PDB file of C-alpha atoms in Angstrom:
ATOM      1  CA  UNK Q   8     -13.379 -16.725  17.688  1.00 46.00           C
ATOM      2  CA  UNK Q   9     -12.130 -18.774  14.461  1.00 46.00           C
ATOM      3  CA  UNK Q  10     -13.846 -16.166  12.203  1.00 49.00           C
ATOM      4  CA  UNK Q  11     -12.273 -12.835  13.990  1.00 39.00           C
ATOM      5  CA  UNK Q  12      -9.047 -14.702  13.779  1.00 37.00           C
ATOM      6  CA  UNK Q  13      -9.293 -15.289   9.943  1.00 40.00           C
ATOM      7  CA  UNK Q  14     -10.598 -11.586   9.903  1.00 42.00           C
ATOM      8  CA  UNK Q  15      -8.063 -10.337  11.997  1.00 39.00           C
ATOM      9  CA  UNK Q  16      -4.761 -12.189   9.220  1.00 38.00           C
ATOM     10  CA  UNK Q  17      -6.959 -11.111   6.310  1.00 40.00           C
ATOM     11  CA  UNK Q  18      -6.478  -7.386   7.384  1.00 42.00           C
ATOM     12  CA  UNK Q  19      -3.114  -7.844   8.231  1.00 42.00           C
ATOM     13  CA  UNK Q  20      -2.036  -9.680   5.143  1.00 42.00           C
ATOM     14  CA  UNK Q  21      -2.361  -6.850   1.931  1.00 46.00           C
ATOM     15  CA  UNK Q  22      -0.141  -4.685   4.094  1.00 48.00           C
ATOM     16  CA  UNK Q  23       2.665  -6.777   5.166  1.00 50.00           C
ATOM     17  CA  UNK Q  24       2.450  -8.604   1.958  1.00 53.00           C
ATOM     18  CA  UNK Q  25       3.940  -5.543   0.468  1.00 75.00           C
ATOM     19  CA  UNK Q  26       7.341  -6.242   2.433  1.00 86.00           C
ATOM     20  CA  UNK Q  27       9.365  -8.029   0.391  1.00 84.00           C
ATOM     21  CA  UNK Q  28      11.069 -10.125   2.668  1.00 88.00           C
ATOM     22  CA  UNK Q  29       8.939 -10.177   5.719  1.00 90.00           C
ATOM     23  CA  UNK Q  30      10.576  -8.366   8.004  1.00 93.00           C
ATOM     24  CA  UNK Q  31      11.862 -10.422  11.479  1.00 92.00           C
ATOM     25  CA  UNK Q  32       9.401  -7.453  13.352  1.00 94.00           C
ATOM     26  CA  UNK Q  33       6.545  -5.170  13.042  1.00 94.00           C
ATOM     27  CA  UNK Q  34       5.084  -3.214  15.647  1.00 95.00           C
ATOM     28  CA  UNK Q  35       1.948  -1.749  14.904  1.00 94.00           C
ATOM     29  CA  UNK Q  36       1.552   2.211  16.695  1.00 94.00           C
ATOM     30  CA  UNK Q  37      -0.954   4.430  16.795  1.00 94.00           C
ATOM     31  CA  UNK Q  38      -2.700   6.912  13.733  1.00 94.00           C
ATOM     32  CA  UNK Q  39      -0.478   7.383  10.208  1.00 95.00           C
ATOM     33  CA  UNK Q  40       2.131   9.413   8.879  1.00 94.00           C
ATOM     34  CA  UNK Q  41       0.590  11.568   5.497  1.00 91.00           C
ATOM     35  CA  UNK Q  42       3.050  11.660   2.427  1.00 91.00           C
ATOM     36  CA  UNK Q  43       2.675  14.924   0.529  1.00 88.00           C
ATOM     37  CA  UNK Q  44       5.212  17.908  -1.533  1.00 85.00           C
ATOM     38  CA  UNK Q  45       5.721  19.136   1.817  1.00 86.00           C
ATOM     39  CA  UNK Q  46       7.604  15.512   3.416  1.00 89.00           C
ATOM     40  CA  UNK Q  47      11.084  16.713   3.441  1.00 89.00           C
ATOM     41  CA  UNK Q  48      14.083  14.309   3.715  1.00 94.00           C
ATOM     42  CA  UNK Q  49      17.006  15.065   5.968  1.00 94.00           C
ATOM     43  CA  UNK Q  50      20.299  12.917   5.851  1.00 95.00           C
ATOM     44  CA  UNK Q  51      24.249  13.388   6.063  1.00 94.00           C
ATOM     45  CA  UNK Q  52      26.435  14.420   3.355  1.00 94.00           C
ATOM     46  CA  UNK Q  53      27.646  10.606   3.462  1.00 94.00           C
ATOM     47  CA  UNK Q  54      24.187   9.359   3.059  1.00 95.00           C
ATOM     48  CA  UNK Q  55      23.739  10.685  -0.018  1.00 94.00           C
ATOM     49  CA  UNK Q  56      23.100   7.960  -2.552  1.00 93.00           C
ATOM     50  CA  UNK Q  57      20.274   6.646   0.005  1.00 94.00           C
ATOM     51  CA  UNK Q  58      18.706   9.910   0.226  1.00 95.00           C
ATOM     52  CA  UNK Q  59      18.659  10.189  -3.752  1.00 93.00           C
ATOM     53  CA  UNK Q  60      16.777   6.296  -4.047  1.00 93.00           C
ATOM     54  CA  UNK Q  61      14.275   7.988  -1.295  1.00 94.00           C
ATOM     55  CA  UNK Q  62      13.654  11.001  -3.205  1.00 93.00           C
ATOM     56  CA  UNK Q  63      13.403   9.506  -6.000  1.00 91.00           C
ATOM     57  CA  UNK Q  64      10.764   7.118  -5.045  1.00 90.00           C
ATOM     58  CA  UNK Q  65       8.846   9.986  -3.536  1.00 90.00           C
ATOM     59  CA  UNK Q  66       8.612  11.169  -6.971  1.00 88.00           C
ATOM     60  CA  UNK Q  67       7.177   8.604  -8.472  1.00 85.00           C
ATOM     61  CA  UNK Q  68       4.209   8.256  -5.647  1.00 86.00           C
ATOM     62  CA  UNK Q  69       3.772  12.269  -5.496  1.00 84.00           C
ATOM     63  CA  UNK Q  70       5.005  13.515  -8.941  1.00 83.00           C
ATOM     64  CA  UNK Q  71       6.492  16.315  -7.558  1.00 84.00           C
ATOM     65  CA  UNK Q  72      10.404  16.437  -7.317  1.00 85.00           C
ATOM     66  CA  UNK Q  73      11.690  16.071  -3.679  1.00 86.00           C
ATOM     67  CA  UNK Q  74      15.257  17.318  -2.816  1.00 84.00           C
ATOM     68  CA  UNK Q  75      16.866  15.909   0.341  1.00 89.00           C
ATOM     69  CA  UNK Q  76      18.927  18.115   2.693  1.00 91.00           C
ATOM     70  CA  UNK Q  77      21.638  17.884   5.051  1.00 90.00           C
ATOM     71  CA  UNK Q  78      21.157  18.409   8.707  1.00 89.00           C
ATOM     72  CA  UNK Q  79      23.256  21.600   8.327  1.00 87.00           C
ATOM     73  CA  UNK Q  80      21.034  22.680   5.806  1.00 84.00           C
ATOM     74  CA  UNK Q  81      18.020  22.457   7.768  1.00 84.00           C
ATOM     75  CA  UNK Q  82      19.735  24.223  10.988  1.00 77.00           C
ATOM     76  CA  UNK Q  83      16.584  25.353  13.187  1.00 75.00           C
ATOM     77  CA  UNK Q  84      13.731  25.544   9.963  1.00 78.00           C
ATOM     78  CA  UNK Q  85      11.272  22.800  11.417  1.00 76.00           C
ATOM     79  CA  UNK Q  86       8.911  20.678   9.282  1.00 78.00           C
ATOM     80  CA  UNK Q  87       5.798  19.067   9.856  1.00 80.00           C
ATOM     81  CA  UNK Q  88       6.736  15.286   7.956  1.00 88.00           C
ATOM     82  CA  UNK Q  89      10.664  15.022   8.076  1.00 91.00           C
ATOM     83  CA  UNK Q  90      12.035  11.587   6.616  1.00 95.00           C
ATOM     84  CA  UNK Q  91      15.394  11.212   8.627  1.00 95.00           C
ATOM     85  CA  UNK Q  92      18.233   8.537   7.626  1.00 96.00           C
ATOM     86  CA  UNK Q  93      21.482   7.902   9.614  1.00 95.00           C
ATOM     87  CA  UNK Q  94      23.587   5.086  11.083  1.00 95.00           C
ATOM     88  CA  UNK Q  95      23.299   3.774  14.668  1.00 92.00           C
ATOM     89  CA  UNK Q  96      25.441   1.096  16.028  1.00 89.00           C
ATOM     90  CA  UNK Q  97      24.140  -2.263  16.128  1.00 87.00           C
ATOM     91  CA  UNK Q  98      25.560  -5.943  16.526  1.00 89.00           C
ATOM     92  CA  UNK Q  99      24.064  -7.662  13.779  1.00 90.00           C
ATOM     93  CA  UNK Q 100      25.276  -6.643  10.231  1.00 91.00           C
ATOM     94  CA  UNK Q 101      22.819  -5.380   7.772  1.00 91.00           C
ATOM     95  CA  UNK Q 102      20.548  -4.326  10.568  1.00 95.00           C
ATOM     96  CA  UNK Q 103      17.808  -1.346  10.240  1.00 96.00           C
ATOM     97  CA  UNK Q 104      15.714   0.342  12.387  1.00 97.00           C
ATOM     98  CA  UNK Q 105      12.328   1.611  10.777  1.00 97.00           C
ATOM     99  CA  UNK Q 106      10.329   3.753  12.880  1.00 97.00           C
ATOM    100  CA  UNK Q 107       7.028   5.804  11.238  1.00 97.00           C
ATOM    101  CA  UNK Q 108       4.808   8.170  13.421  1.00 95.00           C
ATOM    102  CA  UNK Q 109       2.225  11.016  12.229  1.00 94.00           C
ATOM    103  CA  UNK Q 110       5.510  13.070  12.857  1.00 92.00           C
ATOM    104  CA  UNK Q 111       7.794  11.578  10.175  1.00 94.00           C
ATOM    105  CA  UNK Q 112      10.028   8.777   9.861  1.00 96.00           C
ATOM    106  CA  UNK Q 113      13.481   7.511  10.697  1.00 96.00           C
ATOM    107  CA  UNK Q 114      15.331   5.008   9.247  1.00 97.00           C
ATOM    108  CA  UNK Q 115      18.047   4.089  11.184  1.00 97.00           C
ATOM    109  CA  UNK Q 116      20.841   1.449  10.139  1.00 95.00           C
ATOM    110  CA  UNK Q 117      23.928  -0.291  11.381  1.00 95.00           C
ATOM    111  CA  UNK Q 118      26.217  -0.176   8.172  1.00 94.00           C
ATOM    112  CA  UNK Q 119      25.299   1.388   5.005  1.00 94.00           C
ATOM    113  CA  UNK Q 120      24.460  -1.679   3.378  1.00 93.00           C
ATOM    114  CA  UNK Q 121      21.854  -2.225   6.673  1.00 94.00           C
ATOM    115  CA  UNK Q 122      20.073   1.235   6.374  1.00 95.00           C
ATOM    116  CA  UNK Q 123      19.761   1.181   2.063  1.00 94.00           C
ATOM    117  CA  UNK Q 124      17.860  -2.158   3.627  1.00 93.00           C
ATOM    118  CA  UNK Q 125      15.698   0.187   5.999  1.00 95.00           C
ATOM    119  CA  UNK Q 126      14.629   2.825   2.973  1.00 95.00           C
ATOM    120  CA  UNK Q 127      14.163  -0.165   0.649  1.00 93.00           C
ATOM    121  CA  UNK Q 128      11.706  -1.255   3.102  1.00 95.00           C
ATOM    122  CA  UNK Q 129       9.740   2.326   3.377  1.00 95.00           C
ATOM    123  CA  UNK Q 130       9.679   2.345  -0.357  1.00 92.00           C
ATOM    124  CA  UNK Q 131       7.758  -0.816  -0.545  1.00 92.00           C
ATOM    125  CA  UNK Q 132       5.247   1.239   1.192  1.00 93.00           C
ATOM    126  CA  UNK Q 133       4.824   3.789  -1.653  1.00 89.00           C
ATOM    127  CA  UNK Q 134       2.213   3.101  -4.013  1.00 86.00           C
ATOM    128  CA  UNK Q 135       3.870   4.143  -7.309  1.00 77.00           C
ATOM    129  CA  UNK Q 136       1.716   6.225  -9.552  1.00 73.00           C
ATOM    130  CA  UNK Q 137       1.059   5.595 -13.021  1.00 74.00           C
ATOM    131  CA  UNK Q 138       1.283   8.645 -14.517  1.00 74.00           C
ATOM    132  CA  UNK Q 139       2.849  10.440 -11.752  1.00 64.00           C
ATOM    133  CA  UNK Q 140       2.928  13.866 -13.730  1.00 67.00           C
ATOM    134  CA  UNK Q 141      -0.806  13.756 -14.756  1.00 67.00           C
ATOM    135  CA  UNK Q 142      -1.879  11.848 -12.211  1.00 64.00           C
ATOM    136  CA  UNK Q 143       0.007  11.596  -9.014  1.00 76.00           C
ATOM    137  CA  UNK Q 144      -1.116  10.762  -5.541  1.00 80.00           C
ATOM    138  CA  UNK Q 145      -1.422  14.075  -3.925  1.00 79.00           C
ATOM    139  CA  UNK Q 146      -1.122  12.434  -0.394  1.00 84.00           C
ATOM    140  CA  UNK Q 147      -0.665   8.529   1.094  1.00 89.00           C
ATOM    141  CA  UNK Q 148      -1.473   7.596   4.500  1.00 92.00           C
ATOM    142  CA  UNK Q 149       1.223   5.097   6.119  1.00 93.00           C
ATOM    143  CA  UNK Q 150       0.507   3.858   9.118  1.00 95.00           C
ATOM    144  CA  UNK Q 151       2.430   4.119  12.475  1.00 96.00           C
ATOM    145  CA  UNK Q 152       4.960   1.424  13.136  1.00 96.00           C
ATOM    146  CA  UNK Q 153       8.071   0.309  14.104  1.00 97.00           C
ATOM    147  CA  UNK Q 154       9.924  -2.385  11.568  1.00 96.00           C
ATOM    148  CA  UNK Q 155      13.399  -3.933  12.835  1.00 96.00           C
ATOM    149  CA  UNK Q 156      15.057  -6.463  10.574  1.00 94.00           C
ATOM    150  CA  UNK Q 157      18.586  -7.800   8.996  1.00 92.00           C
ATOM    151  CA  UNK Q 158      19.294 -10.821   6.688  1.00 89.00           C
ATOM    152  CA  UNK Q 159      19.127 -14.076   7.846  1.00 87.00           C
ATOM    153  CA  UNK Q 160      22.407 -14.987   5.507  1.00 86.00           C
ATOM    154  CA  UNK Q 161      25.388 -12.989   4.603  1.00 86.00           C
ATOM    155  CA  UNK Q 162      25.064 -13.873   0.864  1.00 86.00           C
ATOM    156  CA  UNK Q 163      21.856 -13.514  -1.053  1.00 87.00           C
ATOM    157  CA  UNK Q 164      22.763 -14.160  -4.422  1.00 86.00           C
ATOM    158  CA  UNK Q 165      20.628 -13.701  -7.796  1.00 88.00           C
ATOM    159  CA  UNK Q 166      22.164 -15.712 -11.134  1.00 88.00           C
ATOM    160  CA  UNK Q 167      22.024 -15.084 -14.667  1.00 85.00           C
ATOM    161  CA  UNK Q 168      23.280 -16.881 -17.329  1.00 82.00           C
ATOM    162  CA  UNK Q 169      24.147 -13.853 -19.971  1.00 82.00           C
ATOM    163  CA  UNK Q 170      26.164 -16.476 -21.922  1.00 78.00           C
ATOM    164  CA  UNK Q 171      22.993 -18.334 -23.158  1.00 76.00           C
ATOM    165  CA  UNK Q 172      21.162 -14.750 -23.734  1.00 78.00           C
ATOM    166  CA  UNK Q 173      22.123 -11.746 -23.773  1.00 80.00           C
ATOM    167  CA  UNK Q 174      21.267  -8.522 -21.788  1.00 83.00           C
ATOM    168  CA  UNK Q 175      21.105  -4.619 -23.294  1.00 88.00           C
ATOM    169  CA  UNK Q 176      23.198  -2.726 -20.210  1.00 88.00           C
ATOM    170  CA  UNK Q 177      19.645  -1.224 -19.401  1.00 92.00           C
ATOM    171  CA  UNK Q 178      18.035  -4.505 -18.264  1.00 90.00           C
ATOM    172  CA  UNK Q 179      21.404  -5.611 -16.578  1.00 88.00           C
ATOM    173  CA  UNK Q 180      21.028  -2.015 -14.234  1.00 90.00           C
ATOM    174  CA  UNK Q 181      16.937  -2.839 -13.717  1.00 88.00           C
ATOM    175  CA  UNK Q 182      17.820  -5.777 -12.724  1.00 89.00           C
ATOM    176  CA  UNK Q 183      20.553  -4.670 -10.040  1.00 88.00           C
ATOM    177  CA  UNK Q 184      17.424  -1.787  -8.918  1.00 86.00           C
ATOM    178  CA  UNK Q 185      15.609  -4.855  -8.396  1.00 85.00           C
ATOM    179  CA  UNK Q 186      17.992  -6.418  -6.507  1.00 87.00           C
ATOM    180  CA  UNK Q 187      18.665  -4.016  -4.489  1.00 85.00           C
ATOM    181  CA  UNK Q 188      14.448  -3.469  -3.901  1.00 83.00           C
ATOM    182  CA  UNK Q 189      14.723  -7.207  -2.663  1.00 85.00           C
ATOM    183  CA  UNK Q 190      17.651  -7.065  -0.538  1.00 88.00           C
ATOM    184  CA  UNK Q 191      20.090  -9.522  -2.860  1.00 87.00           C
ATOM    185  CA  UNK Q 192      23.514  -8.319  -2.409  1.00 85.00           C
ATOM    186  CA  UNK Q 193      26.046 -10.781  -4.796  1.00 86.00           C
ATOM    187  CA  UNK Q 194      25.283 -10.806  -8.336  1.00 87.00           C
ATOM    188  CA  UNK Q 195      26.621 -13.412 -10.146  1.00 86.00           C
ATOM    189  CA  UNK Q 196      26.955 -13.436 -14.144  1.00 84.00           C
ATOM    190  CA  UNK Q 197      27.221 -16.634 -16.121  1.00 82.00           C
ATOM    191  CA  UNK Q 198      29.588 -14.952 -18.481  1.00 79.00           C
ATOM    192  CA  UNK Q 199      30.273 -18.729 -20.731  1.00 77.00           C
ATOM    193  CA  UNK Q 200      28.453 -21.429 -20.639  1.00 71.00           C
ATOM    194  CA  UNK Q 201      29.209 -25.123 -23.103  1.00 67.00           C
ATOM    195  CA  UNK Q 202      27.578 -23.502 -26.233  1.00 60.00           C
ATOM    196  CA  UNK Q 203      30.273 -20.287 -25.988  1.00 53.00           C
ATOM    197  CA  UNK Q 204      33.224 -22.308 -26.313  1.00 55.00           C
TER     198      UNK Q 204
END
């Protein structure tokens, strides 16, 4: 029993180790969702900004570019993978529903703040190519589940001292990507320090 146990976590562990934080819950589901070209993702004008960190990170897994559209857009044209983002209503703040099934995916969150959260999450879930012109993945396999999390404190805070060295703007913005890929939300900047004065 011990060793299908140990078996068992040492299965488990690659995959969720990719979720950075652990998410509160995963529910494992049944077969996988395939990433290709052809996984389209649909969200609201107002969404926009989240749909454009999605796409983006699509990109860099598939190499090929991947526009997002609105539900207007899409009207009655059906697709076989459909990546679908929008806010539902939810009593804890920064909460997000993720939900993948061989159909597609929706990521569902209570503020915006809650569902950037939710495709932050899915994007840990993209291998990133190295080349991904020359050599992209042409497909990933995901597999089904159902991911429900929000922060356990309001303020998740990252420091750096820019008084003791400094930062080209280019680093300073990687490092707020990175943030945001880890779910920080205050950044605080040690603009002086003894040595400045």
């Amino acid at each position: 029993m011990k060793i299908f146990v140990l078996a068992t976590l040492l299965m488990w562990l690659p995959a969720a180790s990719a979720l950075i934080p652990m998410p509160r819950d995963i529910q494992l589901g049944e077969g996988e969702l395939t990433v290709d070209v052809q996984t389209a993702v649909i969200a609201p004008e107002n969404l926009k900004t989240h749909a454009g960190v999605l796409t983006s990170a699509l990109q860099k897994t598939t190499g090929y570019p991947h526009r997002w559209r609105t539900p207007q857009q899409v009207g009655r044209m059906t697709f076989k993978r459909a990546i679908r983002l929008g806010l539902a209503d939810s009593e804890e703040e920064e909460y997000y529903q993720l939900k993948i099934t061989p159909e597609g995916v929706t990521i569902n969150g209570s503020d915006l703040a809650g569902l950037m959260h939710g495709v932050q999450t899915f994007v840990q879930m993209l291998p990133v190519a190295k080349d991904p012109i020359n050599a992209p993945f042409p497909r990933v396999l995901i597999p089904s589940q159902t991911i429900e999390d929000w922060p356990e404190r309001k303020r998740r805070i990252f420091h750096l001292d820019v008084s003791a060295h400094l930062f080209p703007t280019a680093d300073l913005m990687g490092i707020i990507d990175g943030m945001s890929r880890h779910k920080l939300n205050e950044l605080h900047l040690q603009l002086n320090g003894d040595n400045g004065w």
